[in-house]
Coordinates of C-alpha atoms in Angstrom, one line a residue:
M1 CA -0.2 0.2 0.1
V2 CA 1.1 3.5 -1.0
G3 CA -0.6 6.5 1.1
K4 CA -0.4 9.0 3.5
Y5 CA -3.3 6.6 5.0
A6 CA -1.2 3.0 4.8
V7 CA 1.0 1.3 7.3
A8 CA 1.6 -1.9 6.5
E9 CA -1.1 -3.7 5.9
G10 CA -3.3 -2.5 8.4
M11 CA -5.1 1.4 9.4
C12 CA -3.2 3.8 10.9
P13 CA -4.1 3.9 14.6
Y14 CA -5.6 6.9 14.5
R15 CA -7.4 6.5 11.4
L16 CA -9.8 3.8 13.3
V17 CA -10.1 5.8 16.5
L18 CA -11.9 7.9 14.3
E19 CA -13.8 5.3 12.2
H20 CA -14.7 4.7 15.8
I21 CA -16.2 8.6 17.1
T22 CA -17.4 9.0 13.2
S23 CA -19.7 5.4 13.2
R24 CA -23.1 5.9 12.7
W25 CA -23.6 5.1 16.6
G26 CA -20.7 6.5 18.4
V27 CA -21.9 9.4 16.3
L28 CA -24.6 9.3 18.6
V29 CA -23.1 8.0 21.7
L30 CA -20.4 11.1 22.1
I31 CA -23.6 13.6 21.4
E32 CA -26.3 12.9 23.5
L33 CA -23.4 11.9 26.8
R34 CA -22.2 15.5 26.8
E35 CA -26.0 16.3 28.4
R36 CA -25.1 14.2 31.5
P37 CA -24.4 10.5 32.0
Y38 CA -26.3 7.7 31.2
R39 CA -27.5 4.1 32.2
F40 CA -27.2 2.1 29.3
S41 CA -31.1 2.0 28.5
E42 CA -31.5 5.5 29.4
L43 CA -29.0 6.2 26.0
R44 CA -30.2 3.5 24.1
R45 CA -34.1 4.7 24.3
A46 CA -32.4 8.6 23.7
I47 CA -30.4 7.5 20.9
G48 CA -33.6 4.9 18.8
R49 CA -33.4 2.0 16.5
V50 CA -29.8 1.2 18.0
S51 CA -29.6 -2.9 19.2
E52 CA -28.5 -3.8 22.1
K53 CA -25.9 -5.8 21.3
M54 CA -24.6 -2.8 18.6
L55 CA -25.0 -0.5 21.4
T56 CA -23.0 -2.4 23.5
Q57 CA -20.4 -2.6 20.3
T58 CA -20.3 0.8 20.4
L59 CA -19.3 1.7 24.1
Q60 CA -17.4 -1.1 24.8
T61 CA -15.3 0.5 21.3
L62 CA -15.5 4.0 23.3
E63 CA -14.1 3.0 26.4
R64 CA -11.1 1.0 25.2
D65 CA -10.2 4.9 23.3
G66 CA -10.7 6.6 27.0
L67 CA -12.8 8.2 25.4
V68 CA -16.5 6.6 27.6
H69 CA -16.2 6.3 31.3
R70 CA -18.5 3.1 32.6
D71 CA -19.4 3.6 35.8
A72 CA -20.8 0.2 37.5
K73 CA -21.6 0.5 41.1
P74 CA -22.0 -2.9 43.1
V75 CA -25.6 -3.1 44.0
I76 CA -28.9 -5.2 43.4
P77 CA -29.6 -5.0 40.8
P78 CA -26.4 -3.5 39.5
R79 CA -26.5 -0.7 38.0
V80 CA -23.8 0.4 35.0
D81 CA -23.7 4.7 34.5
Y82 CA -21.7 5.6 31.2
S83 CA -20.2 9.4 30.9
L84 CA -17.3 11.2 28.7
T85 CA -14.0 11.5 30.2
D86 CA -12.6 14.8 29.5
L87 CA -10.7 13.0 26.4
G88 CA -14.1 12.4 25.0
R89 CA -16.0 14.8 25.7
E90 CA -13.2 17.1 23.1
A91 CA -14.3 15.2 20.7
A92 CA -17.8 15.1 21.4
E93 CA -17.3 18.2 20.2
Q94 CA -15.6 17.6 17.2
V95 CA -18.7 15.4 16.4
L96 CA -21.4 18.0 17.0
A97 CA -19.6 20.2 15.5
L98 CA -19.8 18.6 11.6
A99 CA -23.4 17.4 13.2
M100 CA -24.3 20.9 13.4
W101 CA -22.0 22.2 10.2
T102 CA -24.3 19.3 7.9
E103 CA -28.0 20.7 9.3
H104 CA -27.1 24.2 8.7
R105 CA -25.5 22.9 5.5
M106 CA -27.8 20.4 4.6
D107 CA -30.4 22.6 2.1
D108 CA -26.6 22.6 -0.2
V109 CA -26.7 19.1 0.0
E110 CA -29.1 18.6 -1.0
R111 CA -29.2 21.3 -4.1
A112 CA -25.9 18.9 -5.6
R113 CA -27.4 16.0 -5.4
Q114 CA -30.4 16.8 -6.9
A115 CA -28.2 18.7 -9.9
Y116 CA -26.0 15.7 -9.9
D117 CA -28.8 13.4 -10.0
E118 CA -30.3 14.8 -13.8
A119 CA -26.8 15.5 -14.8
R120 CA -26.4 11.9 -15.3
A121 CA -30.3 11.1 -15.6
P122 CA -30.1 11.5 -19.7
V123 CA -26.7 9.1 -19.3
A124 CA -29.1 6.7 -17.2
E125 CA -31.6 6.9 -20.0
A126 CA -29.5 6.3 -22.6
R127 CA -27.9 3.2 -21.1
E128 CA -31.4 1.6 -20.3
T129 CA -32.9 2.3 -24.2
G130 CA -29.4 1.2 -25.5
R131 CA -28.9 4.9 -26.9
P132 CA -25.2 6.2 -26.9
D133 CA -25.3 9.2 -24.8

């Protein structure tokens, strides 16, 4: 492999962390935990549409990367709270900025998508009918 992002045959460590932070559920977990600590079930409800398995994997990955703190209290029934570490809070602020940018620029993205689709419509139609471009 050649390129600034290639390291031997694996991914660069910072690229893996970036993947964890910007994953579908990683983004939502980080943004949600900015507000306050959550219990697992609360966090799952707040995020919505995430399976228990996927949320567990996401939290474990973010905990391993030092972004999320898991606080298991020795009570019955067991109580586990999740919160952001200082590093996680810093990452969450960056992710939130990107999420806000996306929200504010969505009209521009939609216009770009429409222009892209319209520019390619004649080519797609020609392929379907067998006519040359």
